[in-house]
Coordinates of N, CA and C in Angstrom, one line a residue:
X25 N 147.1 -32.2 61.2 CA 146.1 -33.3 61.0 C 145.9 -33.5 59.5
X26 N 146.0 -35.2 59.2 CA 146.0 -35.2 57.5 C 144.3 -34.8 56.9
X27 N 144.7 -34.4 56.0 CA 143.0 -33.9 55.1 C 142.6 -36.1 54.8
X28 N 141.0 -36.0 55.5 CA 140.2 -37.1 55.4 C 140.4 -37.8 54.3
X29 N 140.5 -38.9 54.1 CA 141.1 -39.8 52.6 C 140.0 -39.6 51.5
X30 N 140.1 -39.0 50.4 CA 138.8 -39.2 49.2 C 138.7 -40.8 49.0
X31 N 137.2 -40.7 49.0 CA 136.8 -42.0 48.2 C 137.0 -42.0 46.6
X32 N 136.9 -43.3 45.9 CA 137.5 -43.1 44.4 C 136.0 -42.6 43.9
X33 N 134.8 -42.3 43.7 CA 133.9 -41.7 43.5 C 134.4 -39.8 43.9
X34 N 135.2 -39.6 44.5 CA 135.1 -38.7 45.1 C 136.3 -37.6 44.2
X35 N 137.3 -38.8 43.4 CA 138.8 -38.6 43.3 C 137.9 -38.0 41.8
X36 N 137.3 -39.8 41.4 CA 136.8 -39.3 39.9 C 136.5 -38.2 39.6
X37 N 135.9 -37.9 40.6 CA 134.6 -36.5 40.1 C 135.1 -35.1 40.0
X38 N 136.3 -35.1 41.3 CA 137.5 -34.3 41.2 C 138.2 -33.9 39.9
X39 N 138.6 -35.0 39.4 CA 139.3 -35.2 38.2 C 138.1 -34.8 37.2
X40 N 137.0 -35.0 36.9 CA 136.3 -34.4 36.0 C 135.7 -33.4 35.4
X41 N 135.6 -32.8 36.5 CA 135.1 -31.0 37.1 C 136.5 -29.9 37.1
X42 N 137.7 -30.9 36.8 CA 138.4 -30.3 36.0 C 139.2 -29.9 34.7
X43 N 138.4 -31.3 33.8 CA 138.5 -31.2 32.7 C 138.4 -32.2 32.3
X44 N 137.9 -32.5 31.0 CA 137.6 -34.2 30.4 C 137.9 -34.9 30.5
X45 N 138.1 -36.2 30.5 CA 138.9 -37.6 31.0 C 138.6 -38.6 30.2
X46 N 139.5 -39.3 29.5 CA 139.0 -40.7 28.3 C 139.2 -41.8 29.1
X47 N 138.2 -42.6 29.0 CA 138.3 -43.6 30.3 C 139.6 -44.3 30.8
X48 N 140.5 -44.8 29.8 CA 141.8 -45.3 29.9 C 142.5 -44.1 30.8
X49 N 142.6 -43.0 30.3 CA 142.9 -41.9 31.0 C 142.3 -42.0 32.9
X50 N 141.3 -41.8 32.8 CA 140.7 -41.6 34.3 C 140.8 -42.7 35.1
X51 N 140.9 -44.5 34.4 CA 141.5 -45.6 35.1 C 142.6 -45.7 35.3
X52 N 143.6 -45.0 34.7 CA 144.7 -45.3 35.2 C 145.1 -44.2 36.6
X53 N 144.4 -43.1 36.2 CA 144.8 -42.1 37.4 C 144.2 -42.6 38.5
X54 N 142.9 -43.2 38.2 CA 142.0 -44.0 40.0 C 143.0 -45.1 40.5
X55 N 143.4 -45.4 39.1 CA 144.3 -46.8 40.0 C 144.9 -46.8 41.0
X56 N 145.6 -45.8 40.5 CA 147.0 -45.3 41.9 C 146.3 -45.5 43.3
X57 N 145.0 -45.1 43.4 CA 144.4 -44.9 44.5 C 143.5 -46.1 45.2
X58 N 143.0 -46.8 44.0 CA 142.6 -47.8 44.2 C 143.2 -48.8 45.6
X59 N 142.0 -49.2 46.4 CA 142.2 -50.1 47.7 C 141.7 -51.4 47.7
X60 N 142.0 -52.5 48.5 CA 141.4 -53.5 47.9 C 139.9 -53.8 48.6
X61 N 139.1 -54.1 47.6 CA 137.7 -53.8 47.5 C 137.4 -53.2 46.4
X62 N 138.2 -52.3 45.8 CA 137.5 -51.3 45.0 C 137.7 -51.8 43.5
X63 N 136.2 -51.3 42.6 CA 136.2 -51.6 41.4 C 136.0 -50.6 40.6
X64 N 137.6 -50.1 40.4 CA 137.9 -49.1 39.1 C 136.4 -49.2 38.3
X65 N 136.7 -50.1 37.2 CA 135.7 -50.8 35.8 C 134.4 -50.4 36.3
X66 N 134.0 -51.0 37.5 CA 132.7 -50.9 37.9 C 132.1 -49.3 38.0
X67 N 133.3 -48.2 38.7 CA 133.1 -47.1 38.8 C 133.0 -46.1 37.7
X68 N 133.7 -46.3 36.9 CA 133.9 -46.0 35.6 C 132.2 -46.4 34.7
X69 N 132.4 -47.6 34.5 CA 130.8 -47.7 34.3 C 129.6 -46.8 34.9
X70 N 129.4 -46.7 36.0 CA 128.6 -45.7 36.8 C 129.0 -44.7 36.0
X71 N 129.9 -44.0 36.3 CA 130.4 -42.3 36.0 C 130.1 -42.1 34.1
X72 N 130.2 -43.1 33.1 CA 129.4 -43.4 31.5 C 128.4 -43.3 31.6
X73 N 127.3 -44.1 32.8 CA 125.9 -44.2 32.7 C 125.3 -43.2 33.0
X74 N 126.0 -42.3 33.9 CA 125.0 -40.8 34.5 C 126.2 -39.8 33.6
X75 N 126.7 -40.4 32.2 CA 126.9 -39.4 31.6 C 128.4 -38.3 32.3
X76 N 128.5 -38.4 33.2 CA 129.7 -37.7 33.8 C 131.0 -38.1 33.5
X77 N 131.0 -39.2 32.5 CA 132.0 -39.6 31.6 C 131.9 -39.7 30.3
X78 N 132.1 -39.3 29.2 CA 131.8 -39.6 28.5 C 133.2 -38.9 27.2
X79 N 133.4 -40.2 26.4 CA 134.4 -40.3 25.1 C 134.4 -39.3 24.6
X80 N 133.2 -38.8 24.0 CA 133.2 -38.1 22.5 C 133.2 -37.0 23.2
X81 N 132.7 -36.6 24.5 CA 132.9 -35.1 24.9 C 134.5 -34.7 25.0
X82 N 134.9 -36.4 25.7 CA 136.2 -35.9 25.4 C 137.2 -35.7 24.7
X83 N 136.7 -36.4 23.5 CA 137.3 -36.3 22.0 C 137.2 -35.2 21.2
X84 N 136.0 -34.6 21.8 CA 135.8 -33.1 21.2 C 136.8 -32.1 21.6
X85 N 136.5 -32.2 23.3 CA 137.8 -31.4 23.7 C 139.0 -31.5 23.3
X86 N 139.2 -32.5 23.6 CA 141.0 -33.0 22.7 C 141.4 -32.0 21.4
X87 N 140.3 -32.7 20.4 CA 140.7 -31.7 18.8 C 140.5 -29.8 19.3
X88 N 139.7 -29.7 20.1 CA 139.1 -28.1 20.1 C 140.8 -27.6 20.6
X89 N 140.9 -28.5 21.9 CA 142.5 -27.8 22.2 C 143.8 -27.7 21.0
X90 N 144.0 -28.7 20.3 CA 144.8 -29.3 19.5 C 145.0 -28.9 18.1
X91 N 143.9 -28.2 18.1 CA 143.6 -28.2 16.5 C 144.3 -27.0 16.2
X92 N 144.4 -26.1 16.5 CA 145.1 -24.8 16.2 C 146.4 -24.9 16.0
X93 N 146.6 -26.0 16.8 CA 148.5 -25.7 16.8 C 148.7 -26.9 16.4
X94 N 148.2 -28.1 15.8 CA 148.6 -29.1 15.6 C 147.6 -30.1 14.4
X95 N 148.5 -31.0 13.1 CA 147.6 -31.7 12.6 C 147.1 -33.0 12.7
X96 N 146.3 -33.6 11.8 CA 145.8 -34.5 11.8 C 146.2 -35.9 12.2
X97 N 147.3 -35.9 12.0 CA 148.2 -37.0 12.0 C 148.5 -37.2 13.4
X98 N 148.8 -36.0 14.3 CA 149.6 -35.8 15.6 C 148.1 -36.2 16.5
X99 N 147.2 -35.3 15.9 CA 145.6 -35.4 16.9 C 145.4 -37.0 17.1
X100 N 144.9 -37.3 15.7 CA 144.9 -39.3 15.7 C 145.5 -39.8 16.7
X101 N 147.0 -39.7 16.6 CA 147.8 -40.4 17.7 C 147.6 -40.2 18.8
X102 N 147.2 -38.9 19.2 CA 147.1 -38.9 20.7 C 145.7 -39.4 21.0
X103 N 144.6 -39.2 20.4 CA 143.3 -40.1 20.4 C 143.2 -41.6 20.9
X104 N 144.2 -41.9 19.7 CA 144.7 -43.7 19.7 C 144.8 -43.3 21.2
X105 N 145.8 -42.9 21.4 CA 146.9 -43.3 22.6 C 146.3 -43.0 24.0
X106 N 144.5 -42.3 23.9 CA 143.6 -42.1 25.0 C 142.5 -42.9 24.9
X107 N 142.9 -44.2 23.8 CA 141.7 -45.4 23.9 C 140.7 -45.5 22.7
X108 N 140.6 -44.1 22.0 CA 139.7 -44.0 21.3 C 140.2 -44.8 20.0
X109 N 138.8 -45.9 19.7 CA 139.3 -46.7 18.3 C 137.7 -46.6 17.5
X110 N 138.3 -47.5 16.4 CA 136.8 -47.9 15.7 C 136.3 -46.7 15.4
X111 N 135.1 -46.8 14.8 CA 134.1 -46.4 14.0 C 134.1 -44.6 14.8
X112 N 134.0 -44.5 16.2 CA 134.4 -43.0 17.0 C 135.6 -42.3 16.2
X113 N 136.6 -43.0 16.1 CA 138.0 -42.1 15.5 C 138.3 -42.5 14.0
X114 N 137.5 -42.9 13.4 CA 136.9 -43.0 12.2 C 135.7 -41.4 11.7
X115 N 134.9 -41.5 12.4 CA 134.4 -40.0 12.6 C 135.3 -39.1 12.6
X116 N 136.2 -38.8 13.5 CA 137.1 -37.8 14.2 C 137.6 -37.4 12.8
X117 N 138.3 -38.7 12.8 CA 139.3 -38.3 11.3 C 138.4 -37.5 10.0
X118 N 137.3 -37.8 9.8 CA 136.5 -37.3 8.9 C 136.4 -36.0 8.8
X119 N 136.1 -35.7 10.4 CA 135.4 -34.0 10.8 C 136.9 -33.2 10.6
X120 N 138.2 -33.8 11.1 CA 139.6 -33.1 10.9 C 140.1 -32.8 9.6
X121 N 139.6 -33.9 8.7 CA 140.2 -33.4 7.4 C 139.6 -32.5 6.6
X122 N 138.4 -32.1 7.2 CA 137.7 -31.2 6.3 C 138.3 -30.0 6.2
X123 N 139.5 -29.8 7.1 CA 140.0 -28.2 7.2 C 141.3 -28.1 8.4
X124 N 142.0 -29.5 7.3 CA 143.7 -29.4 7.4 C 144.5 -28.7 7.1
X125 N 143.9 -28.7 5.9 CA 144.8 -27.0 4.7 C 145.0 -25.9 5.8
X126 N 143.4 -25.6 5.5 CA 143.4 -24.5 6.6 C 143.8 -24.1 7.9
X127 N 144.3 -25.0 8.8 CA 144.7 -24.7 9.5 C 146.4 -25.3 9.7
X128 N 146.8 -25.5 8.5 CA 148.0 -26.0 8.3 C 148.7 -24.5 7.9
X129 N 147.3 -24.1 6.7 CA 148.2 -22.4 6.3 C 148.3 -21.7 7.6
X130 N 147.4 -21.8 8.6 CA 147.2 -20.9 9.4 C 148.4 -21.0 10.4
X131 N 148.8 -22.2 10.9 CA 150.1 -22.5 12.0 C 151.9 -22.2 10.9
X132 N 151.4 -22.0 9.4 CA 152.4 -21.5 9.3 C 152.7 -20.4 8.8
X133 N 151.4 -19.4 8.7 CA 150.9 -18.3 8.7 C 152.1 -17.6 10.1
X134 N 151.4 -18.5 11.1 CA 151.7 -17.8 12.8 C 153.2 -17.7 13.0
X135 N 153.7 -18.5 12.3 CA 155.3 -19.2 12.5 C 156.2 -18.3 11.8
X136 N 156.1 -18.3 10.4 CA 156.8 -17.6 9.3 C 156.7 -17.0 9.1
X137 N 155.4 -16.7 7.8 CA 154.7 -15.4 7.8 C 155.0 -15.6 6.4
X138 N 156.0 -15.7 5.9 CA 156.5 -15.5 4.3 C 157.0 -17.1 3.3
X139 N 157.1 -16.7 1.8 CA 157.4 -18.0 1.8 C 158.8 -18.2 1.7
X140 N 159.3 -19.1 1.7 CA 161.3 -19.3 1.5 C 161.3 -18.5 0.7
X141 N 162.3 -18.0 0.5 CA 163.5 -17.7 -0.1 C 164.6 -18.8 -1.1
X142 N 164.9 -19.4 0.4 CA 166.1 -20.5 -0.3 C 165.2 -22.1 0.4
X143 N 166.0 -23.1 -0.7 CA 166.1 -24.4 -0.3 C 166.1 -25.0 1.5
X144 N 166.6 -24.3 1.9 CA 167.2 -24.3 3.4 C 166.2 -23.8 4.4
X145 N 165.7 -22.9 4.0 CA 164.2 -22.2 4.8 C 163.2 -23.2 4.8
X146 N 163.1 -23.2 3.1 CA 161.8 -24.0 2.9 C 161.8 -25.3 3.7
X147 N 162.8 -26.3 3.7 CA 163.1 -27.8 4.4 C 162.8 -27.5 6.2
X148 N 163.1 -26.0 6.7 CA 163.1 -26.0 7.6 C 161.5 -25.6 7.8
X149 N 160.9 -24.6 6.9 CA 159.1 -24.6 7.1 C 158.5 -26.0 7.3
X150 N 159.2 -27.1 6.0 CA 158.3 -28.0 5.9 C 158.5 -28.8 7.1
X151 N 159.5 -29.4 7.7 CA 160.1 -30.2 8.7 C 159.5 -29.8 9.6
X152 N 158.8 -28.0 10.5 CA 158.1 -28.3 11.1 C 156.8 -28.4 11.0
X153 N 156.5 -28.1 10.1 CA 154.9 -28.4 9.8 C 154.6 -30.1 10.0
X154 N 155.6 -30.6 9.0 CA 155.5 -32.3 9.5 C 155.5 -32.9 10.5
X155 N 156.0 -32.2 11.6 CA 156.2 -32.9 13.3 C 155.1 -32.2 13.7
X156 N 154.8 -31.4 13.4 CA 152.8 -31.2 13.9 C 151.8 -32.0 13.1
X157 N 152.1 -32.9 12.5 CA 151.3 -33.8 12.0 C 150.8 -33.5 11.2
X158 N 150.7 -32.3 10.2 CA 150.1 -32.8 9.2 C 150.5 -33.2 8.2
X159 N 149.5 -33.2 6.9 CA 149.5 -33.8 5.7 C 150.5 -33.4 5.1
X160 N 151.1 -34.5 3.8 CA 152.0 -33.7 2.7 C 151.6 -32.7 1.8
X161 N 150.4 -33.2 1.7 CA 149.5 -32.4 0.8 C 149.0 -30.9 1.6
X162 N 148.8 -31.0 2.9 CA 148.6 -29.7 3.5 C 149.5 -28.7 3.5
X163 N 150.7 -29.1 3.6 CA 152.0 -28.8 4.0 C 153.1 -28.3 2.7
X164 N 152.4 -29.3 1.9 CA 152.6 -28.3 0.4 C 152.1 -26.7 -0.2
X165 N 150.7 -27.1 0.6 CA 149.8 -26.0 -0.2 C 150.5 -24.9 1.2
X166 N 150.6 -25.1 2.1 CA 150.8 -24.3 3.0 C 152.6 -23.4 2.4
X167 N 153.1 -23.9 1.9 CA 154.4 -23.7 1.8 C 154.4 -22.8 1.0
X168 N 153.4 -22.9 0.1 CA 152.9 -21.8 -1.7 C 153.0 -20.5 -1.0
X169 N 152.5 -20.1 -0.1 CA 151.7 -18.8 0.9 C 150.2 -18.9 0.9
X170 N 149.8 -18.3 1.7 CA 148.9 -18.2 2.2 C 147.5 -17.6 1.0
X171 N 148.6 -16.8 -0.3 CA 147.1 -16.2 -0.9 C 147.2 -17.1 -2.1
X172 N 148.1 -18.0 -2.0 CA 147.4 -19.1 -3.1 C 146.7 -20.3 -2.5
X173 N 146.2 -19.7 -1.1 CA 144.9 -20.8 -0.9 C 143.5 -20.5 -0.9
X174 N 143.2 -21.4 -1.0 CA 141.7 -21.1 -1.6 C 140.7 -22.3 -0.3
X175 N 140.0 -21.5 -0.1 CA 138.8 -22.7 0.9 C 137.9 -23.5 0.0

């Protein structure tokens, strides 16, 4: 016997109670399910108004996961790419750069541990530091070692 069909109120909530959702994110996953009658937009709205949706909670979570292993550059994009624009990811960016360095020395702290040696090491420290997105400037200071950073 098949399990009773969820309603999209039912799916949403599902999906939220197991971790944050950026509205573009959680509309496209209701869509699938969506029947005709049903208003994604409208529901979505509801689930904003009583707060059981909400952006910046989930833009918090996003960087809290992301931040450790990845920079500023990479975070942005995936932000962008979950809807978030304007003056919200304008903030974001602000609260991220305050402690790029820091966690640029720290992921290549975790990785390396030491500084090159040769030309060949170092291109290979920096190349991946760059595909984690961050800064030149982070990625520089990161490359010095670790005790010539300063907070």
């Amino acid at each position: 016997m098949a399990a009773a069909e969820l309603s999209l109120k039912a799916r949403a909530l599902r999906l939220l109670s197991q971790r944050e959702h950026s509205r573009l994110e959680l509309g496209r996953k209701l869509a699938r399910y969506a029947q005709e009658g049903d208003d994604v937009e409208a529901l979505l709205d509801l689930l904003e108004q009583n707060r059981w949706l909400s952006q910046e909670r989930f833009s918090e979570a996003l960087i809290h996961r992301r931040s450790a292993r990845y920079g500023n550059g990479r975070i942005v994009a995936e932000l962008q790419s979950h809807g978030i624009r304007g003056e919200e990811l304008d903030r974001l960016k602000q609260g991220l750069a305050s402690d790029e360095t820091a966690r640029c020395v720290e992921v290549w702290q975790r990785k390396f541990g030491s500084v090159a040696e040769d030309v060949q090491q170092r291109n290979k420290q920096m190349r991946f530091l760059l595909q984690r997105g961050f800064s030149q400037r982070a990625v520089q200071t990161a490359l010095k070692g670790s005790e010539h950073f300063e907070e």
